[in-house]
Short mmCIF file of C-alpha atoms and ligand atoms in Angstrom, two decimals:
data_model
loop_
_atom_site.label_atom_id
_atom_site.label_comp_id
_atom_site.label_asym_id
_atom_site.label_seq_id
_atom_site.Cartn_x
_atom_site.Cartn_y
_atom_site.Cartn_z
CA UNK A 1 -0.23 0.19 -0.14
CA UNK A 2 1.69 3.67 -0.83
CA UNK A 3 2.09 5.79 1.93
CA UNK A 4 0.05 8.61 3.00
CA UNK A 5 2.27 10.95 1.81
CA UNK A 6 2.79 9.01 -1.69
CA UNK A 7 -1.03 9.32 -2.27
CA UNK A 8 -1.22 12.64 -1.24
CA UNK A 9 1.59 14.08 -3.43
CA UNK A 10 0.15 11.53 -6.15
CA UNK A 11 -3.45 13.42 -5.50
CA UNK A 12 -1.67 16.93 -6.23
CA UNK A 13 0.30 15.50 -9.31
CA UNK A 14 -3.31 14.41 -10.64
CA UNK A 15 -4.65 17.60 -10.33
CA UNK A 16 -1.98 19.30 -12.66
CA UNK A 17 -2.70 17.11 -15.09
CA UNK A 18 -6.03 17.86 -15.16
CA UNK A 19 -5.47 21.68 -15.27
CA UNK A 20 -3.37 20.76 -17.98
CA UNK A 21 -5.80 18.74 -19.94
CA UNK A 22 -9.05 20.73 -19.12
CA UNK A 23 -6.89 23.86 -21.12
CA UNK A 24 -5.81 21.20 -24.00
CA UNK A 25 -9.29 19.72 -24.32
CA UNK A 26 -11.32 22.99 -23.99
CA UNK A 27 -13.20 23.03 -20.89
CA UNK A 28 -12.56 25.90 -20.21
CA UNK A 29 -13.22 28.71 -22.66
CA UNK A 30 -13.40 32.43 -22.89
CA UNK A 31 -17.30 32.18 -23.17
CA UNK A 32 -17.09 28.62 -20.11
CA UNK A 33 -14.65 30.81 -18.13
CA UNK A 34 -15.22 28.52 -14.90
CA UNK A 35 -15.36 24.97 -14.55
CA UNK A 36 -15.10 22.60 -11.45
CA UNK A 37 -13.27 19.45 -11.20
CA UNK A 38 -13.86 15.98 -9.05
CA UNK A 39 -10.65 13.28 -8.97
CA UNK A 40 -12.53 10.13 -9.58
CA UNK A 41 -9.82 7.95 -8.31
CA UNK A 42 -8.84 9.94 -5.18
CA UNK A 43 -12.85 9.82 -3.96
CA UNK A 44 -12.44 5.98 -4.72
CA UNK A 45 -9.53 6.23 -2.42
CA UNK A 46 -11.15 7.95 0.61
CA UNK A 47 -14.03 5.84 0.47
CA UNK A 48 -11.70 2.88 0.89
CA UNK A 49 -9.93 4.22 3.51
CA UNK A 50 -13.12 4.87 5.70
CA UNK A 51 -13.83 1.28 4.99
CA UNK A 52 -10.46 0.59 6.12
CA UNK A 53 -10.30 2.73 9.00
CA UNK A 54 -13.40 1.07 10.94
CA UNK A 55 -12.95 -2.31 9.82
CA UNK A 56 -9.55 -2.22 11.50
CA UNK A 57 -11.07 -1.49 14.83
CA UNK A 58 -14.87 -3.08 15.23
CA UNK A 59 -15.19 -6.70 15.67
CA UNK A 60 -15.71 -8.72 12.79
CA UNK A 61 -19.11 -9.04 11.52
CA UNK A 62 -20.56 -5.65 13.06
CA UNK A 63 -22.48 -4.21 10.56
CA UNK A 64 -21.18 -0.51 9.42
CA UNK A 65 -23.06 1.19 6.85
CA UNK A 66 -21.21 4.44 6.25
CA UNK A 67 -24.10 7.02 4.87
CA UNK A 68 -22.42 10.42 3.38
CA UNK A 69 -23.49 13.58 4.37
CA UNK A 70 -25.24 14.70 1.00
CA UNK A 71 -25.51 18.44 1.81
CA UNK A 72 -21.53 18.27 1.21
CA UNK A 73 -21.51 17.60 -2.61
CA UNK A 74 -25.24 17.10 -3.78
CA UNK A 75 -24.40 15.48 -7.12
CA UNK A 76 -25.96 12.31 -7.87
CA UNK A 77 -23.28 10.95 -10.07
CA UNK A 78 -20.89 11.88 -6.61
CA UNK A 79 -23.67 9.91 -5.50
CA UNK A 80 -23.56 7.13 -7.35
CA UNK A 81 -19.92 6.54 -7.73
CA UNK A 82 -19.80 6.34 -3.86
CA UNK A 83 -22.86 4.08 -4.03
CA UNK A 84 -20.47 1.86 -5.89
CA UNK A 85 -17.57 2.16 -2.86
CA UNK A 86 -20.30 0.80 -0.85
CA UNK A 87 -21.50 4.32 0.48
CA UNK A 88 -25.27 4.99 1.52
CA UNK A 89 -26.30 8.38 2.04
CA UNK A 90 -27.25 11.07 5.05
CA UNK A 91 -29.49 13.20 3.57
CA UNK A 92 -31.65 16.48 5.32
CA UNK A 93 -34.33 17.71 3.42
CA UNK A 94 -36.72 15.98 0.43
CA UNK A 95 -34.26 17.17 -2.13
CA UNK A 96 -31.50 15.98 -0.55
CA UNK A 97 -33.75 12.37 -0.23
CA UNK A 98 -34.56 13.01 -4.06
CA UNK A 99 -31.20 13.08 -4.93
CA UNK A 100 -30.00 9.97 -3.08
CA UNK A 101 -32.56 7.84 -4.59
CA UNK A 102 -31.88 8.85 -8.24
CA UNK A 103 -28.42 7.98 -7.58
CA UNK A 104 -30.16 4.55 -6.86
CA UNK A 105 -28.92 4.28 -3.17
CA UNK A 106 -31.16 1.75 -1.44
CA UNK A 107 -33.97 3.15 1.85
CA UNK A 108 -31.98 0.93 3.65
CA UNK A 109 -28.78 3.12 3.19
CA UNK A 110 -30.25 5.88 3.18
CA UNK A 111 -30.80 8.05 6.69
CA UNK A 112 -32.70 11.33 7.22
CA UNK A 113 -31.82 13.67 9.50
CA UNK A 114 -33.25 17.02 9.38
CA UNK A 115 -34.23 19.53 12.28
CA UNK A 116 -37.46 20.69 10.39
CA UNK A 117 -39.00 17.16 8.99
CA UNK A 118 -42.54 17.46 7.33
CA UNK A 119 -45.06 15.59 8.31
CA UNK A 120 -44.90 14.59 4.55
CA UNK A 121 -41.40 14.14 4.54
CA UNK A 122 -41.67 11.16 7.69
CA UNK A 123 -44.93 10.09 6.20
CA UNK A 124 -42.70 9.46 2.94
CA UNK A 125 -39.40 8.30 4.98
CA UNK A 126 -41.46 5.55 7.19
CA UNK A 127 -43.30 4.05 4.19
CA UNK A 128 -40.36 3.87 2.31
CA UNK A 129 -37.69 2.17 4.90
CA UNK A 130 -35.31 5.57 5.07
CA UNK A 131 -33.80 5.48 8.60
CA UNK A 132 -35.19 8.33 10.44
CA UNK A 133 -33.31 10.38 13.50
CA UNK A 134 -35.82 12.52 15.60
CA UNK A 135 -34.68 16.06 16.66
CA UNK A 136 -36.76 16.73 19.02
CA UNK A 137 -39.70 16.00 20.99
CA UNK A 138 -41.88 17.02 19.24
CA UNK A 139 -40.99 15.48 16.08
CA UNK A 140 -41.03 11.88 18.78
CA UNK A 141 -45.09 12.63 18.85
CA UNK A 142 -45.25 12.51 15.06
CA UNK A 143 -43.48 9.85 14.43
CA UNK A 144 -45.47 8.04 17.36
CA UNK A 145 -48.57 8.68 15.36
CA UNK A 146 -47.55 7.21 12.24
CA UNK A 147 -45.78 4.23 13.68
CA UNK A 148 -49.00 3.20 15.39
CA UNK A 149 -50.90 4.12 12.01
CA UNK A 150 -48.94 1.59 9.52
CA UNK A 151 -45.99 -0.54 10.11
CA UNK A 152 -42.94 0.30 8.80
CA UNK A 153 -39.28 -1.04 8.55
CA UNK A 154 -37.28 2.17 8.92
CA UNK A 155 -35.05 2.37 12.38
CA UNK A 156 -35.73 5.07 14.15
CA UNK A 157 -33.59 6.82 16.48
CA UNK A 158 -33.03 10.09 18.76
CA UNK A 159 -30.85 12.44 18.10
CA UNK A 160 -28.99 13.90 21.25
CA UNK A 161 -26.77 17.06 21.95
CA UNK A 162 -24.56 16.01 23.89
CA UNK A 163 -23.63 19.57 24.77
CA UNK A 164 -19.99 19.11 25.11
CA UNK A 165 -18.73 22.29 24.12
CA UNK A 166 -18.18 23.95 20.35
CA UNK A 167 -15.31 24.15 17.86
CA UNK A 168 -13.53 26.95 16.52
CA UNK A 169 -16.77 28.09 14.14
CA UNK A 170 -19.28 28.81 15.92
CA UNK A 171 -21.67 28.10 12.83
CA UNK A 172 -20.68 24.51 12.52
CA UNK A 173 -20.79 23.85 16.37
CA UNK A 174 -23.75 21.68 16.79
CA UNK A 175 -23.38 20.48 20.57
CA UNK A 176 -22.88 23.70 22.63
CA UNK A 177 -25.21 24.00 25.13
CA UNK A 178 -28.08 26.21 23.31
CA UNK A 179 -27.33 24.43 19.66
CA UNK A 180 -30.60 23.49 17.91
CA UNK A 181 -30.11 20.41 17.00
CA UNK A 182 -31.01 17.23 19.16
CA UNK A 183 -32.54 16.76 22.55
CA UNK A 184 -29.98 18.61 24.80
CA UNK A 185 -28.78 15.65 27.19
CA UNK A 186 -27.63 17.61 29.90
CA UNK A 187 -30.69 19.73 30.48
CA UNK A 188 -33.04 18.98 33.72
CA UNK A 189 -34.37 15.91 33.63
CA UNK A 190 -33.33 15.26 29.57
CA UNK A 191 -31.48 11.92 30.21
CA UNK A 192 -34.75 10.39 32.33
CA UNK A 193 -37.33 11.76 29.90
CA UNK A 194 -34.68 9.69 26.82
CA UNK A 195 -34.64 6.46 29.15
CA UNK A 196 -38.71 6.77 29.56
CA UNK A 197 -39.17 7.34 25.77
CA UNK A 198 -37.06 4.03 24.91
CA UNK A 199 -38.82 2.11 27.82
CA UNK A 200 -42.42 3.24 26.28
CA UNK A 201 -41.44 2.38 22.03
CA UNK A 202 -39.72 -0.91 21.80
CA UNK A 203 -38.88 0.28 18.24
CA UNK A 204 -36.86 2.73 18.98
CA UNK A 205 -33.31 1.39 18.41
CA UNK A 206 -31.14 3.96 17.71
CA UNK A 207 -29.30 6.52 18.98
CA UNK A 208 -27.38 9.72 16.80
CA UNK A 209 -25.24 12.06 17.33
CA UNK A 210 -23.46 14.53 15.21
CA UNK A 211 -21.18 17.32 17.49
CA UNK A 212 -20.18 19.03 14.86
CA UNK A 213 -18.17 20.05 11.49
CA UNK A 214 -14.98 21.34 10.34
CA UNK A 215 -13.23 23.37 13.32
CA UNK A 216 -14.10 20.55 16.06
CA UNK A 217 -11.56 18.88 18.22
CA UNK A 218 -11.05 15.34 17.43
CA UNK A 219 -11.35 14.44 21.29
CA UNK A 220 -14.36 16.35 21.56
CA UNK A 221 -15.92 14.72 18.93
CA UNK A 222 -14.82 11.19 20.19
CA UNK A 223 -16.39 12.52 24.20
CA UNK A 224 -19.42 13.47 22.11
CA UNK A 225 -19.90 9.86 20.84
CA UNK A 226 -18.49 8.43 24.30
CA UNK A 227 -21.43 10.24 25.82
CA UNK A 228 -23.93 8.68 23.32
CA UNK A 229 -22.86 5.39 24.15
CA UNK A 230 -23.03 5.45 27.92
CA UNK A 231 -26.23 6.69 27.43
CA UNK A 232 -27.13 3.41 25.00
CA UNK A 233 -25.70 1.36 27.83
CA UNK A 234 -27.88 3.11 30.24
CA UNK A 235 -31.00 2.78 28.24
CA UNK A 236 -30.46 -1.24 27.58
CA UNK A 237 -30.00 -1.79 31.38
CA UNK A 238 -33.16 -0.18 32.17
CA UNK A 239 -35.61 -1.67 29.11
CA UNK A 240 -33.30 -5.31 30.33
CA UNK A 241 -32.70 -6.06 26.58
CA UNK A 242 -30.18 -4.89 24.38
CA UNK A 243 -33.61 -2.40 22.09
CA UNK A 244 -30.38 0.12 21.09
CA UNK A 245 -28.55 -1.99 18.51
CA UNK A 246 -26.98 0.62 16.50
CA UNK A 247 -25.18 4.09 17.23
CA UNK A 248 -25.13 7.10 14.70
CA UNK A 249 -21.87 9.01 15.23
CA UNK A 250 -22.35 11.28 12.91
CA UNK A 251 -19.86 12.76 10.73
CA UNK A 252 -17.61 16.32 11.22
CA UNK A 253 -13.88 14.72 10.39
CA UNK A 254 -12.17 18.41 9.73
CA UNK A 255 -10.08 18.70 6.82
CA UNK A 256 -6.34 19.88 6.24
CA UNK A 257 -6.92 23.27 3.92
CA UNK A 258 -3.53 24.47 4.63
CA UNK A 259 -2.21 21.65 2.62
CA UNK A 260 -2.22 18.62 0.29
CA UNK A 261 -1.89 16.10 3.41
CA UNK A 262 -5.10 14.27 4.44
CA UNK A 263 -5.30 15.35 7.85
CA UNK A 264 -6.47 13.97 10.26
CA UNK A 265 -7.23 10.79 8.76
CA UNK A 266 -10.22 7.98 9.26
CA UNK A 267 -8.01 5.64 10.27
CA UNK A 268 -7.01 7.97 13.71
CA UNK A 269 -10.14 9.07 14.16
CA UNK A 270 -11.04 5.67 14.41
CA UNK A 271 -8.55 4.55 16.80
CA UNK A 272 -9.15 7.47 19.05
CA UNK A 273 -13.14 6.52 19.27
CA UNK A 274 -12.04 2.84 19.65
CA UNK A 275 -10.05 4.59 22.79
CA UNK A 276 -12.68 6.68 23.84
CA UNK A 277 -15.73 4.27 23.90
CA UNK A 278 -14.45 1.01 23.91
CA UNK A 279 -17.51 -0.77 24.64
CA UNK A 280 -19.09 0.73 21.60
CA UNK A 281 -16.83 -1.63 19.03
CA UNK A 282 -17.03 -4.68 20.75
CA UNK A 283 -19.56 -6.08 18.48
CA UNK A 284 -22.57 -4.99 20.76
CA UNK A 285 -23.70 -2.62 18.39
CA UNK A 286 -23.80 -1.44 15.01
CA UNK A 287 -22.50 1.60 13.94
CA UNK A 288 -23.58 4.40 11.40
CA UNK A 289 -21.00 7.62 10.02
CA UNK A 290 -22.42 10.35 8.09
CA UNK A 291 -19.00 11.70 6.70
CA UNK A 292 -19.33 14.58 4.20
CA UNK A 293 -16.23 17.12 3.92
CA UNK A 294 -13.66 14.68 4.87
CA UNK A 295 -14.85 12.28 2.08
CA UNK A 296 -14.67 14.62 -1.08
CA UNK A 297 -13.22 18.46 0.10
CA UNK A 298 -9.96 16.85 -1.17
CA UNK A 299 -10.95 15.69 -4.58
CA UNK A 300 -12.50 19.53 -5.83
CA UNK A 301 -10.77 22.12 -7.40
CA UNK A 302 -12.41 25.20 -8.47
CA UNK A 303 -10.46 26.41 -12.08
CA UNK A 304 -10.82 30.25 -13.26
CA UNK A 305 -9.18 32.37 -16.01
CA UNK A 306 -7.55 35.14 -15.28
CA UNK A 307 -9.37 38.09 -17.35
CA UNK A 308 -7.47 40.76 -16.36
CA UNK A 309 -4.86 42.21 -14.08
CA UNK A 310 -4.39 44.99 -12.28
CA UNK A 311 -2.09 47.39 -9.80
CA UNK A 312 -4.10 49.62 -7.24
CA UNK A 313 -2.57 51.53 -3.76
CA UNK A 314 0.44 49.32 -4.78
CA UNK A 315 -1.28 45.95 -4.58
CA UNK A 316 -1.59 43.44 -7.34
CA UNK A 317 -5.18 42.26 -8.40
CA UNK A 318 -5.92 39.49 -10.61
CA UNK A 319 -9.40 39.54 -11.27
CA UNK A 320 -10.82 35.72 -12.03
CA UNK A 321 -13.99 34.10 -12.66
CA UNK A 322 -14.23 32.05 -9.24
CA UNK A 323 -15.38 34.37 -6.55
CA UNK A 324 -18.46 34.22 -4.06
CA UNK A 325 -20.61 32.06 -6.20
CA UNK A 326 -18.61 29.26 -6.21
CA UNK A 327 -17.01 29.84 -2.83
CA UNK A 328 -19.14 31.60 -0.75
CA UNK A 329 -17.92 30.64 2.98
CA UNK A 330 -14.47 32.02 1.79
CA UNK A 331 -15.71 34.70 0.74
CA UNK A 332 -18.04 36.51 3.45
CA UNK A 333 -15.79 34.45 6.25
CA UNK A 334 -12.31 33.92 5.15
CA UNK A 335 -10.98 33.98 8.31
CA UNK A 336 -12.97 30.54 8.97
CA UNK A 337 -12.51 28.94 5.58
CA UNK A 338 -9.32 30.53 4.05
CA UNK A 339 -8.61 28.18 0.35
CA UNK A 340 -5.66 27.56 -1.17
CA UNK A 341 -5.19 29.13 -4.60
CA UNK A 342 -2.36 27.75 -7.26
CA UNK A 343 -1.44 29.65 -10.21
CA UNK A 344 -1.48 27.83 -13.37
CA UNK A 345 -0.34 29.56 -16.92
CA UNK A 346 -2.28 30.13 -20.27
CA UNK A 347 -1.53 26.71 -20.97
CA UNK A 348 -2.54 25.07 -17.32
CA UNK A 349 1.35 24.31 -16.51
CA UNK A 350 1.98 25.39 -12.98
CA UNK A 351 3.11 29.18 -13.32
CA UNK A 352 6.77 29.64 -12.62
CA UNK A 353 8.15 33.21 -10.64
CA UNK A 354 8.75 34.62 -7.93
CA UNK A 355 6.16 35.15 -5.59
CA UNK A 356 4.36 38.28 -5.57
CA UNK A 357 2.05 39.69 -2.45
CA UNK A 358 -0.90 40.20 -4.53
CA UNK A 359 -5.27 39.59 -4.67
CA UNK A 360 -7.53 37.10 -6.16
CA UNK A 361 -10.19 38.71 -6.91
CA UNK A 362 -13.45 36.98 -8.22
CA UNK A 363 -16.33 38.55 -11.44
CA UNK A 364 -18.85 39.93 -8.45
CA UNK A 365 -19.69 43.40 -7.93
CA UNK A 366 -18.72 44.08 -4.53
CA UNK A 367 -15.40 45.22 -2.92
CA UNK A 368 -15.27 41.57 -0.45
CA UNK A 369 -15.48 39.48 -3.21
CA UNK A 370 -11.89 37.92 -2.75
CA UNK A 371 -10.60 34.53 -2.76
CA UNK A 372 -7.59 35.55 -1.79
CA UNK A 373 -6.31 38.85 -0.35
CA UNK A 374 -2.74 39.50 -0.02
CA UNK A 375 -1.63 35.80 -0.72
CA UNK A 376 1.88 35.39 -2.51
CA UNK A 377 1.95 33.74 -5.95
CA UNK A 378 3.94 33.88 -9.30
CA UNK A 379 3.20 36.87 -10.28
CA UNK A 380 -0.31 36.69 -12.53
CA UNK A 381 -1.06 37.40 -15.76
CA UNK A 382 -3.95 37.65 -18.07
CA UNK A 383 -4.59 34.87 -19.81
CA UNK A 384 -3.73 32.33 -17.09
CA UNK A 385 -5.21 30.43 -14.33
CA UNK A 386 -6.25 30.21 -11.20
CA UNK A 387 -7.17 27.13 -9.05
CA UNK A 388 -9.12 27.45 -6.03
CA UNK A 389 -7.80 23.79 -4.07
CA UNK A 390 -9.98 21.41 -2.34
CA UNK A 391 -13.25 22.34 -3.02
CA UNK A 392 -14.96 19.35 -3.82
CA UNK A 393 -17.52 19.85 -0.83
CA UNK A 394 -19.60 22.73 0.70
CA UNK A 395 -18.39 25.00 -2.81
CA UNK A 396 -19.03 24.88 -6.13
CA UNK A 397 -21.76 22.60 -5.23
CA UNK A 398 -23.21 24.98 -3.59
CA UNK A 399 -23.86 27.86 -6.16
CA UNK A 400 -24.38 31.09 -4.65
CA UNK A 401 -26.59 33.05 -7.69
CA UNK A 402 -25.02 36.59 -6.62
CA UNK A 403 -25.24 38.42 -10.01
CA UNK A 404 -26.82 35.78 -11.77
CA UNK A 405 -23.87 34.45 -12.68
CA UNK A 406 -23.99 30.78 -13.74
CA UNK A 407 -23.21 27.76 -12.16
CA UNK A 408 -20.44 26.15 -13.59
CA UNK A 409 -19.57 23.17 -15.27
CA UNK A 410 -18.67 20.33 -12.98
CA UNK A 411 -16.54 17.40 -14.82
CA UNK A 412 -14.91 14.32 -12.96
CA UNK A 413 -11.81 12.97 -14.16
CA UNK A 414 -9.44 10.42 -14.23
CA UNK A 415 -6.10 9.67 -15.63
CA UNK A 416 -5.47 7.83 -19.09
CA UNK A 417 -2.53 6.75 -20.55
CA UNK A 418 -0.72 10.08 -21.15
CA UNK A 419 -3.41 12.15 -20.82
CA UNK A 420 -6.76 12.70 -18.80
CA UNK A 421 -10.32 11.52 -19.37
CA UNK A 422 -13.16 14.17 -17.95
CA UNK A 423 -16.96 13.23 -17.59
CA UNK A 424 -19.31 15.69 -17.37
CA UNK A 425 -21.02 15.66 -13.87
CA UNK A 426 -23.33 18.69 -14.43
CA UNK A 427 -23.46 20.92 -17.35
CA UNK A 428 -22.48 24.53 -17.33
CA UNK A 429 -26.14 26.78 -16.20
CA UNK A 430 -27.23 28.45 -19.61
CA UNK A 431 -28.40 31.75 -19.87
CA UNK A 432 -31.84 30.35 -20.88
CA UNK A 433 -32.24 28.93 -17.44
CA UNK A 434 -31.29 31.56 -15.58
CA UNK A 435 -33.85 33.70 -17.01
CA UNK A 436 -36.39 30.70 -16.45
CA UNK A 437 -35.65 30.64 -12.55
CA UNK A 438 -35.41 34.13 -12.60
CA UNK A 439 -39.02 33.72 -12.94
CA UNK A 440 -38.78 34.69 -16.69
CA UNK A 441 -42.05 32.47 -17.45
CA UNK A 442 -44.11 35.42 -15.34
CA UNK A 443 -42.44 38.31 -16.89
CA UNK A 444 -45.97 39.60 -16.80
CA UNK A 445 -47.44 38.63 -13.69
CA UNK A 446 -46.29 41.96 -11.81
CA UNK A 447 -48.31 44.71 -14.52
CA UNK A 448 -51.28 42.77 -14.70
CA UNK A 449 -51.97 42.35 -11.11
C1 PLP B 1 -23.50 18.01 7.98
C2 PLP B 1 -23.75 17.06 8.73
C3 PLP B 1 -22.90 15.96 9.00
C4 PLP B 1 -22.07 15.96 7.79
O1 PLP B 1 -20.69 17.12 8.18
P1 PLP B 1 -19.21 16.65 7.59
O2 PLP B 1 -18.32 17.79 8.73
O3 PLP B 1 -19.48 17.24 6.35
O4 PLP B 1 -18.83 15.46 7.73
C5 PLP B 1 -23.03 14.92 9.37
N1 PLP B 1 -24.58 14.76 10.28
C6 PLP B 1 -25.26 15.61 10.30
C7 PLP B 1 -26.30 15.38 11.15
C8 PLP B 1 -25.12 17.30 9.67
O5 PLP B 1 -25.47 18.02 9.83
#
């Protein structure tokens, strides 16, 4: 097996090859000045690493479902690729459930979480046999009524908030004392209520926790899982049987956006979990995981042409076609979401030359639309290309329609002999589509009201 460093270096070199091939093969043109690329080889390798990491710490025969958090990269061909790698889906809206179904992910490999499920959503999930995690007491009441009305094959659990604390990004910390998610476990009376809820409902067989995403320290995530395991033990002791048979440990493994390193690895996190909550891995419990960012982020690249360059107040500025529409979090919260930028020349070869401090700007009409501010890079010139790295999750698949900028095309790539082959994942949005989605079919609706 190649070392982790070798694998990371190989990924970087596939990316360079793909950039050059995208330019040579005309994926990027004057009319399509921004595209998104997905490394199919890398996605397969990450899925394999996830399976291997948990297989190494679980007792033989332990059922483990790795359910990809669809919100990270809601693209049907990606979900299908993951399905082929033995990965299911975690969905949190009717749209995400529809994407998972379109990718052919079976209901028994699909998990529905979300804090705002409607009665219709719950009914449909229970009718299909999709696993459901109740987020609140009121939601459990609704599920009660549905379960009474019709038998369901769906495993059902309750999401708990272990209230272990937050990470460095508040907006992504779901285990704070006042988080909107789950049943707050440390609130007065909550533990007793949960134990009673399971005792009253023999069909409640799962517990769910997801303590947060990027920015969460691993020990805190592991503590959240350990406290959920302890609760499962308490419930099972109370009811006198193994009623809770599966713990869903959520996702949230952070990604290193500062280098090509895959760090932390699934192997490290799985070992930490097994050390923190050994009983969870001894074969008495099935496991569900819900990783998103860590499966896809490092395999995505936004590639854009440099349309113009200029100098302002002594600062070199490259105006590109990648900005807030494909990197929304980075543009609005650059402190929390810095992205690496790679410079390529007009032919798509890595750009050489001494580093110059410069701004890499996007196309949108507001001053803050910067992919990177005061970044040291070889001086960009008109016609060059810039790549925003590690953007495979929560970036280009999460288009932000500012300035009616078109959704870029997304292409998967894989090495093929001396070259790189591409496959369409999502076509670029066309101008007629923008007009239609912007009320075009209702042009006169206001003037005739
Ligand atoms: C967002 C989310 C995930 C995935 O988080 P990542 O940081 O992308 O791994 C998993 N489970 C739930 C409930 C989520 O809300």
